[in-house]
Short mmCIF file of C-alpha atoms in Angstrom, two decimals:
data_model
loop_
_atom_site.label_atom_id
_atom_site.label_comp_id
_atom_site.label_asym_id
_atom_site.label_seq_id
_atom_site.Cartn_x
_atom_site.Cartn_y
_atom_site.Cartn_z
CA UNK A 15 139.55 -63.22 207.50
CA UNK A 16 142.45 -61.45 209.19
CA UNK A 17 145.69 -63.14 210.16
CA UNK A 18 144.99 -62.92 213.90
CA UNK A 19 141.66 -64.81 213.75
CA UNK A 20 143.33 -67.32 211.40
CA UNK A 21 146.10 -67.97 213.92
CA UNK A 22 143.57 -68.35 216.73
CA UNK A 23 141.52 -70.85 214.71
CA UNK A 24 144.67 -72.79 213.79
CA UNK A 25 145.60 -72.99 217.46
CA UNK A 26 142.14 -74.35 218.27
CA UNK A 27 142.28 -77.05 215.61
CA UNK A 28 145.86 -77.96 216.54
CA UNK A 29 144.84 -78.57 220.15
CA UNK A 30 141.78 -80.55 219.04
CA UNK A 31 143.85 -82.86 216.83
CA UNK A 32 146.59 -83.08 219.48
CA UNK A 33 144.24 -84.38 222.17
CA UNK A 34 142.73 -86.83 219.70
CA UNK A 35 146.17 -88.19 218.75
CA UNK A 36 147.17 -88.55 222.41
CA UNK A 37 144.16 -90.82 222.83
CA UNK A 38 145.21 -92.92 219.84
CA UNK A 39 148.84 -93.07 220.96
CA UNK A 40 147.96 -94.24 224.45
CA UNK A 41 146.67 -97.64 223.24
CA UNK A 42 149.38 -98.47 220.66
CA UNK A 43 151.97 -100.06 223.03
CA UNK A 44 149.41 -102.43 224.59
CA UNK A 45 147.52 -103.64 221.51
CA UNK A 46 149.76 -106.73 221.03
CA UNK A 47 149.42 -107.74 224.69
CA UNK A 48 145.65 -107.28 224.72
CA UNK A 49 145.31 -109.44 221.59
CA UNK A 50 147.52 -112.10 223.20
CA UNK A 51 145.36 -111.94 226.34
CA UNK A 52 142.13 -112.40 224.36
CA UNK A 53 143.38 -115.08 221.95
CA UNK A 54 146.01 -116.97 223.94
CA UNK A 55 148.44 -116.83 221.01
CA UNK A 56 151.95 -115.40 220.60
CA UNK A 57 153.25 -112.22 219.00
CA UNK A 58 153.44 -113.65 215.49
CA UNK A 59 149.79 -114.77 215.61
CA UNK A 60 148.78 -111.50 217.30
CA UNK A 61 150.16 -109.58 214.33
CA UNK A 62 147.65 -111.37 212.09
CA UNK A 63 144.73 -110.51 214.36
CA UNK A 64 145.97 -106.93 214.48
CA UNK A 65 145.89 -106.82 210.68
CA UNK A 66 142.22 -107.83 210.61
CA UNK A 67 141.36 -105.39 213.40
CA UNK A 68 142.91 -102.61 211.34
CA UNK A 69 141.03 -103.79 208.25
CA UNK A 70 137.72 -103.59 210.14
CA UNK A 71 138.56 -99.99 211.07
CA UNK A 72 139.66 -99.16 207.54
CA UNK A 73 136.57 -100.58 205.81
CA UNK A 74 134.30 -98.38 207.92
CA UNK A 75 136.44 -95.30 207.28
CA UNK A 76 136.53 -96.07 203.56
CA UNK A 77 132.72 -96.18 203.43
CA UNK A 78 131.84 -93.37 205.82
CA UNK A 79 134.58 -90.75 205.31
CA UNK A 80 133.05 -89.39 202.05
CA UNK A 81 129.65 -89.27 203.75
CA UNK A 82 130.99 -87.30 206.70
CA UNK A 83 133.04 -85.12 204.34
CA UNK A 84 129.88 -84.29 202.38
CA UNK A 85 127.98 -83.62 205.61
CA UNK A 86 130.73 -81.23 206.73
CA UNK A 87 130.39 -79.34 203.42
CA UNK A 88 126.64 -79.11 204.07
CA UNK A 89 126.36 -78.50 207.83
CA UNK A 90 129.85 -77.24 208.72
CA UNK A 91 133.00 -78.79 210.21
CA UNK A 92 132.19 -78.29 213.90
CA UNK A 93 129.19 -80.66 214.34
CA UNK A 94 130.86 -83.47 212.38
CA UNK A 95 134.05 -83.10 214.40
CA UNK A 96 132.20 -83.13 217.72
CA UNK A 97 130.18 -86.22 216.74
CA UNK A 98 133.40 -88.02 215.86
CA UNK A 99 135.10 -87.14 219.13
CA UNK A 100 132.21 -88.28 221.30
CA UNK A 101 131.88 -91.53 219.37
CA UNK A 102 135.57 -92.33 219.79
CA UNK A 103 135.49 -91.59 223.52
CA UNK A 104 132.60 -93.98 224.11
CA UNK A 105 134.20 -96.58 221.85
CA UNK A 106 137.46 -96.65 223.84
CA UNK A 107 135.41 -97.56 226.93
CA UNK A 108 133.65 -100.25 224.91
CA UNK A 109 137.01 -101.77 223.87
CA UNK A 110 138.45 -101.52 227.38
CA UNK A 111 135.68 -103.85 228.55
CA UNK A 112 136.12 -106.34 225.67
CA UNK A 113 135.77 -109.93 227.00
CA UNK A 114 136.51 -111.52 223.59
CA UNK A 115 138.38 -110.75 220.39
CA UNK A 116 135.01 -110.41 218.59
CA UNK A 117 134.07 -107.59 220.98
CA UNK A 118 137.35 -105.88 220.15
CA UNK A 119 136.56 -106.21 216.44
CA UNK A 120 133.16 -104.55 216.98
CA UNK A 121 134.93 -101.74 218.82
CA UNK A 122 137.21 -101.09 215.85
CA UNK A 123 134.18 -101.02 213.53
CA UNK A 124 132.57 -98.30 215.66
CA UNK A 125 135.86 -96.38 215.80
CA UNK A 126 136.14 -96.46 212.02
CA UNK A 127 132.59 -95.18 211.61
CA UNK A 128 133.28 -92.23 213.92
CA UNK A 129 136.86 -91.58 212.83
CA UNK A 130 136.38 -88.49 210.69
CA UNK A 131 138.21 -86.08 212.93
CA UNK A 132 141.42 -85.86 210.91
CA UNK A 133 139.80 -85.37 207.49
CA UNK A 134 137.43 -82.80 208.99
CA UNK A 135 140.38 -81.05 210.63
CA UNK A 136 142.15 -80.92 207.24
CA UNK A 137 139.03 -79.39 205.65
CA UNK A 138 138.90 -76.91 208.55
CA UNK A 139 142.49 -75.86 207.86
CA UNK A 140 141.74 -75.50 204.14
CA UNK A 141 138.79 -73.23 205.04
CA UNK A 142 140.91 -70.76 206.98
CA UNK A 143 144.16 -70.86 204.97
CA UNK A 144 145.26 -68.90 201.93
CA UNK A 145 146.39 -71.12 198.99
CA UNK A 146 150.07 -70.30 199.51
CA UNK A 147 149.88 -71.20 203.21
CA UNK A 148 147.87 -74.40 202.96
CA UNK A 149 150.76 -76.85 202.61
CA UNK A 150 152.50 -75.33 205.65
CA UNK A 151 149.28 -75.28 207.68
CA UNK A 152 148.48 -78.88 206.77
CA UNK A 153 151.79 -79.60 208.48
CA UNK A 154 150.12 -78.61 211.76
CA UNK A 155 148.16 -81.86 211.63
CA UNK A 156 151.47 -83.69 211.32
CA UNK A 157 152.91 -81.63 214.17
CA UNK A 158 149.90 -82.53 216.34
CA UNK A 159 150.56 -86.17 215.48
CA UNK A 160 154.18 -85.70 216.49
CA UNK A 161 153.50 -84.08 219.85
CA UNK A 162 150.61 -86.50 220.48
CA UNK A 163 152.89 -89.45 219.85
CA UNK A 164 155.39 -88.04 222.31
CA UNK A 165 152.79 -87.91 225.06
CA UNK A 166 150.38 -90.72 224.12
CA UNK A 167 152.67 -93.77 223.79
CA UNK A 168 154.63 -92.68 226.85
CA UNK A 169 151.44 -92.62 228.90
CA UNK A 170 150.34 -95.88 227.28
CA UNK A 171 153.63 -97.59 228.04
CA UNK A 172 153.55 -96.52 231.68
CA UNK A 173 149.86 -97.30 232.19
CA UNK A 174 150.29 -100.61 230.38
CA UNK A 175 152.42 -101.80 233.30
CA UNK A 176 149.15 -101.88 235.33
CA UNK A 177 147.29 -103.89 232.69
CA UNK A 178 146.63 -103.92 228.95
CA UNK A 179 143.13 -102.42 229.40
CA UNK A 180 144.00 -99.38 231.51
CA UNK A 181 145.31 -97.29 228.53
CA UNK A 182 141.92 -97.68 226.79
CA UNK A 183 140.19 -95.96 229.71
CA UNK A 184 142.84 -93.23 229.59
CA UNK A 185 142.26 -92.81 225.84
CA UNK A 186 138.51 -92.51 226.48
CA UNK A 187 139.21 -89.73 228.94
CA UNK A 188 141.28 -87.80 226.40
CA UNK A 189 138.66 -88.15 223.65
CA UNK A 190 135.76 -87.07 225.87
CA UNK A 191 137.86 -84.18 227.20
CA UNK A 192 138.46 -83.23 223.57
CA UNK A 193 134.71 -83.26 222.92
CA UNK A 194 134.14 -80.86 225.83
CA UNK A 195 136.98 -78.62 224.63
CA UNK A 196 135.57 -78.52 221.11
CA UNK A 197 132.01 -77.92 222.26
CA UNK A 198 132.90 -74.82 224.25
CA UNK A 199 135.95 -73.48 222.38
CA UNK A 200 136.11 -74.58 218.73
CA UNK A 201 134.45 -72.11 216.30
CA UNK A 202 132.88 -73.03 212.97
CA UNK A 203 135.15 -72.48 209.95
CA UNK A 204 132.76 -72.87 207.01
CA UNK A 205 130.37 -69.92 206.47
CA UNK A 206 126.79 -70.61 205.37
CA UNK A 207 127.52 -68.93 202.03
CA UNK A 208 130.24 -71.48 201.18
CA UNK A 209 128.19 -74.60 201.91
CA UNK A 210 126.73 -76.92 199.29
CA UNK A 211 123.88 -79.40 199.14
CA UNK A 212 124.54 -82.95 200.26
CA UNK A 213 124.61 -85.35 197.30
CA UNK A 214 124.49 -89.12 197.88
CA UNK A 215 125.98 -89.75 194.43
CA UNK A 216 129.15 -88.00 195.56
CA UNK A 217 128.96 -89.10 199.21
CA UNK A 218 130.39 -92.57 198.66
CA UNK A 219 133.94 -93.83 198.13
CA UNK A 220 133.59 -94.49 194.42
CA UNK A 221 131.61 -91.32 193.67
CA UNK A 222 133.96 -89.04 195.61
CA UNK A 223 137.04 -90.50 193.94
CA UNK A 224 135.48 -90.41 190.46
CA UNK A 225 134.58 -86.76 191.07
CA UNK A 226 138.31 -86.02 191.37
CA UNK A 227 138.70 -86.91 187.67
CA UNK A 228 137.43 -83.40 186.95
CA UNK A 229 140.79 -82.15 188.21
CA UNK A 230 143.61 -83.67 186.08
CA UNK A 231 146.41 -82.83 188.53
CA UNK A 232 144.58 -84.42 191.47
CA UNK A 233 143.53 -87.49 189.50
CA UNK A 234 147.19 -88.30 188.85
CA UNK A 235 148.51 -87.52 192.32
CA UNK A 236 145.97 -89.69 194.15
CA UNK A 237 147.85 -92.78 192.96
CA UNK A 238 151.10 -91.49 194.48
CA UNK A 239 149.19 -90.51 197.63
CA UNK A 240 147.72 -94.02 197.84
CA UNK A 241 151.11 -95.69 197.42
CA UNK A 242 152.74 -93.34 199.94
CA UNK A 243 150.29 -94.30 202.67
CA UNK A 244 150.36 -97.96 201.64
CA UNK A 245 154.14 -97.94 202.11
CA UNK A 246 153.74 -96.24 205.49
CA UNK A 247 151.66 -99.19 206.70
CA UNK A 248 154.83 -101.27 206.71
CA UNK A 249 156.00 -99.21 209.68
CA UNK A 250 152.64 -98.62 211.35
CA UNK A 251 151.58 -102.28 211.17
CA UNK A 252 154.82 -104.03 212.11
CA UNK A 253 156.92 -101.60 214.20
CA UNK A 254 155.82 -102.96 217.57
CA UNK A 255 156.03 -106.61 216.47
CA UNK A 256 159.33 -106.11 214.59
CA UNK A 257 161.14 -104.41 217.47
CA UNK A 258 159.77 -106.80 220.11
CA UNK A 259 160.76 -109.86 218.08
CA UNK A 260 164.12 -108.78 216.64
CA UNK A 261 165.47 -106.58 219.44
CA UNK A 262 163.42 -107.97 222.37
CA UNK A 263 161.94 -104.60 223.28
CA UNK A 264 159.26 -104.47 225.96
CA UNK A 265 156.21 -102.20 226.15
CA UNK A 266 158.23 -99.42 227.77
CA UNK A 267 160.84 -99.38 224.99
CA UNK A 268 158.15 -99.45 222.32
CA UNK A 269 156.53 -96.47 224.02
CA UNK A 270 159.86 -94.64 224.15
CA UNK A 271 160.55 -95.31 220.47
CA UNK A 272 157.13 -93.98 219.48
CA UNK A 273 157.77 -90.91 221.59
CA UNK A 274 161.01 -90.35 219.64
CA UNK A 275 158.98 -90.65 216.45
CA UNK A 276 156.67 -88.01 217.88
CA UNK A 277 159.54 -85.64 218.68
CA UNK A 278 160.99 -85.94 215.18
CA UNK A 279 157.61 -85.56 213.49
CA UNK A 280 156.81 -82.51 215.63
CA UNK A 281 160.14 -80.90 214.67
CA UNK A 282 159.64 -81.61 210.97
CA UNK A 283 155.93 -80.83 210.68
CA UNK A 284 155.78 -78.01 213.19
CA UNK A 285 159.02 -76.23 212.30
CA UNK A 286 161.21 -77.44 209.45
CA UNK A 287 158.32 -77.76 207.02
CA UNK A 288 157.67 -74.02 207.27
CA UNK A 289 161.20 -73.40 206.03
CA UNK A 290 161.63 -76.29 203.59
CA UNK A 291 158.41 -76.04 201.54
CA UNK A 292 158.64 -72.25 200.88
CA UNK A 293 162.29 -72.70 199.89
CA UNK A 294 161.95 -75.83 197.72
CA UNK A 295 158.35 -75.38 196.57
CA UNK A 296 155.66 -78.06 196.70
CA UNK A 297 156.98 -80.08 193.75
CA UNK A 298 160.57 -80.49 194.98
CA UNK A 299 159.31 -81.05 198.52
CA UNK A 300 157.27 -84.02 197.30
CA UNK A 301 160.28 -85.59 195.56
CA UNK A 302 162.64 -84.94 198.49
CA UNK A 303 160.20 -86.37 200.99
CA UNK A 304 159.50 -89.52 198.97
CA UNK A 305 163.21 -90.32 198.56
CA UNK A 306 163.84 -89.79 202.29
CA UNK A 307 160.96 -92.14 203.12
CA UNK A 308 162.47 -94.68 200.75
CA UNK A 309 165.88 -94.49 202.44
CA UNK A 310 164.34 -94.85 205.90
CA UNK A 311 162.41 -98.01 205.00
CA UNK A 312 165.44 -99.74 203.50
CA UNK A 313 167.54 -98.88 206.56
CA UNK A 314 164.84 -100.22 208.93
CA UNK A 315 164.76 -103.53 207.06
CA UNK A 316 168.48 -104.18 207.53
CA UNK A 317 169.00 -102.76 211.04
CA UNK A 318 171.05 -105.13 213.21
CA UNK A 319 170.94 -103.27 216.54
CA UNK A 320 168.09 -101.64 218.43
CA UNK A 321 169.79 -98.25 218.53
CA UNK A 322 169.88 -98.21 214.73
CA UNK A 323 166.09 -98.00 214.63
CA UNK A 324 166.31 -94.70 216.50
CA UNK A 325 169.01 -93.36 214.14
CA UNK A 326 167.15 -94.42 210.99
CA UNK A 327 164.02 -92.62 212.18
CA UNK A 328 165.71 -89.33 211.21
CA UNK A 329 165.58 -89.73 207.40
CA UNK A 330 162.22 -91.50 207.62
CA UNK A 331 160.58 -88.70 209.60
CA UNK A 332 162.18 -86.01 207.41
CA UNK A 333 160.29 -87.66 204.56
CA UNK A 334 157.16 -86.26 206.20
CA UNK A 335 157.46 -83.10 204.12
CA UNK A 336 155.95 -85.03 201.18
CA UNK A 337 152.44 -85.43 202.61
CA UNK A 338 151.60 -81.76 203.33
CA UNK A 339 153.15 -80.73 200.01
CA UNK A 340 150.91 -83.20 198.18
CA UNK A 341 147.88 -82.02 200.13
CA UNK A 342 148.73 -78.41 199.38
CA UNK A 343 148.88 -79.10 195.63
CA UNK A 344 145.61 -81.04 195.60
CA UNK A 345 143.75 -78.60 197.84
CA UNK A 346 144.73 -75.69 195.58
CA UNK A 347 142.93 -77.35 192.67
CA UNK A 348 139.38 -77.47 194.13
CA UNK A 349 136.89 -74.73 195.16
CA UNK A 350 136.09 -73.74 198.76
CA UNK A 351 132.77 -75.60 198.96
CA UNK A 352 134.38 -78.91 197.94
CA UNK A 353 137.25 -79.02 200.46
CA UNK A 354 135.32 -81.38 202.75
CA UNK A 355 134.59 -83.69 199.83
CA UNK A 356 138.27 -83.65 198.81
CA UNK A 357 139.51 -84.42 202.32
CA UNK A 358 136.85 -87.12 202.67
CA UNK A 359 138.04 -88.70 199.41
CA UNK A 360 141.66 -88.55 200.56
CA UNK A 361 140.66 -90.13 203.87
CA UNK A 362 138.93 -92.89 201.89
CA UNK A 363 142.21 -93.49 200.10
CA UNK A 364 144.03 -93.60 203.42
CA UNK A 365 141.36 -96.00 204.67
CA UNK A 366 141.87 -98.19 201.63
CA UNK A 367 145.53 -98.49 202.62
CA UNK A 368 144.35 -99.27 206.16
CA UNK A 369 142.38 -102.17 204.70
CA UNK A 370 145.01 -103.51 202.31
CA UNK A 371 148.22 -102.39 204.03
CA UNK A 372 148.04 -104.36 207.29
CA UNK A 373 146.85 -107.49 205.46
CA UNK A 374 149.90 -107.26 203.23
CA UNK A 375 152.47 -106.05 205.78
CA UNK A 376 151.45 -108.11 208.84
CA UNK A 377 151.17 -111.26 206.74
CA UNK A 378 154.59 -110.61 205.21
CA UNK A 379 155.94 -110.24 208.75
CA UNK A 380 154.22 -113.49 209.77
CA UNK A 381 155.36 -115.40 206.66
CA UNK A 382 159.01 -114.44 207.09
CA UNK A 383 159.11 -114.95 210.89
CA UNK A 384 157.11 -118.16 211.39
CA UNK A 385 158.89 -121.35 212.43
CA UNK A 386 158.91 -122.88 208.93
CA UNK A 387 159.68 -119.62 207.06
CA UNK A 388 161.62 -120.25 203.83
CA UNK A 389 163.83 -117.26 204.71
CA UNK A 390 163.87 -115.66 208.14
CA UNK A 391 163.62 -111.93 207.38
CA UNK A 392 161.53 -109.78 209.79
CA UNK A 393 162.18 -106.67 207.66
CA UNK A 394 160.33 -108.00 204.60
CA UNK A 395 157.44 -105.57 205.09
CA UNK A 396 159.81 -102.58 204.99
CA UNK A 397 161.24 -103.75 201.65
CA UNK A 398 157.71 -104.12 200.29
CA UNK A 399 157.01 -100.54 201.41
CA UNK A 400 160.16 -99.32 199.65
CA UNK A 401 159.03 -100.94 196.38
CA UNK A 402 155.63 -99.24 196.67
CA UNK A 403 157.34 -95.89 197.23
CA UNK A 404 159.41 -96.35 194.07
CA UNK A 405 156.17 -96.85 192.15
CA UNK A 406 154.71 -93.77 193.83
CA UNK A 407 157.67 -91.68 192.72
CA UNK A 408 157.18 -92.81 189.12
CA UNK A 409 153.50 -91.81 189.18
CA UNK A 410 154.36 -88.49 190.85
CA UNK A 411 156.79 -87.47 188.12
CA UNK A 412 154.12 -87.36 185.40
CA UNK A 413 151.48 -85.71 187.58
CA UNK A 414 153.80 -83.05 188.99
CA UNK A 415 155.06 -82.19 185.50
CA UNK A 416 151.42 -81.58 184.55
CA UNK A 417 151.02 -79.42 187.67
CA UNK A 418 154.12 -77.44 186.70
CA UNK A 419 152.76 -76.91 183.19
CA UNK A 420 149.41 -75.74 184.58
CA UNK A 421 151.09 -73.25 186.94
CA UNK A 422 153.31 -71.96 184.13
CA UNK A 423 150.29 -71.52 181.84
CA UNK A 424 148.40 -69.69 184.59
CA UNK A 425 151.34 -67.36 185.24
CA UNK A 426 151.67 -66.65 181.52
CA UNK A 427 147.94 -65.85 181.30
CA UNK A 428 148.22 -63.46 184.25
CA UNK A 429 151.17 -61.69 182.63
CA UNK A 430 149.24 -61.37 179.37
CA UNK A 431 146.25 -59.85 181.15
CA UNK A 432 148.51 -57.38 182.93
CA UNK A 433 150.14 -56.36 179.64
CA UNK A 434 146.73 -55.79 178.06
CA UNK A 435 145.69 -53.58 180.97
CA UNK A 436 148.90 -51.58 180.71
CA UNK A 437 148.42 -51.14 176.95
CA UNK A 438 144.86 -49.90 177.48
#
């Protein structure tokens, strides 16, 4: 495939992910208020409900992501992506009409079942990227997240002033618009010749993860990948509650802060990553990113003023170079017809953190902020995330050394072959 068609396809998938993220970002600022409205509790109690809502979403993604990944390897990326987008659009409407918290839980279950768009998008990018460009191109998903979180939470914060349910209708509009865009514009990325048969033994969370044991480098890095996303749940799960409680932010300020996150992520993933990863290489980029994440979490935990949260977002968001570098290394280890399975397995891991992370982080927030807390410390979840990142760094060291040895051995073999050819 030529560079021009590649660039066109990357633009298509970037726009598809962007519109999807805008829909997700729109509802974030109003989730706490909607939970309060449905339960009659306060912010501290709402954080617990939010944890279980996220778990419901994560369980469904954990179970169904490998299935949808396998289906995308069999039938192509396009139909799976379109099915996901339509399902999410209809589900946002379902949640907007929720009369009870149970209804909202059912909505999150449906969203988790349909939520394969990001793993399918990653497989799409792997399909159309050369090995040396994959890590940089995976950054486009992060850039789409960044731009989407500039637009989405801002819209959500503004629309939330008219009611906690209005942003859900707006999110539905974005997702259904995305479905129409994809139906008429998005091309298929996986040729018939590169597809494989669907296998139920591999199309489940355990089977897909066990299959990764065939690739020693990946098998080691998945632990670091798991811990990285688990640590990230400390921010995703408690940011709104933490800033509202400690700094008395309202919905508008939460929306603004998430927009700042979006700007920084867009700069890092859409621009800086294309300079940093080629210069440092995937291995050093992973280490640099993990240490920056670690610094950001510790700074969040001990912030004493609201403006500090904005300043400390800089090192935290710069840590975003770690994810694409990890994905680039892992994607380079598997064949073309297993990229969907790999991305489905990675999404299952992310979903596992979505199940366990909020339960851990939101309950830590609740435990250290309730009236009879032994120590009042709203930043406890961030410290827990920092500890997980330290463990992730330790696991990464061994795996990345193995990756370095494999690359060195491959280069030596190539040199030997070249010398033989010259001798002949």
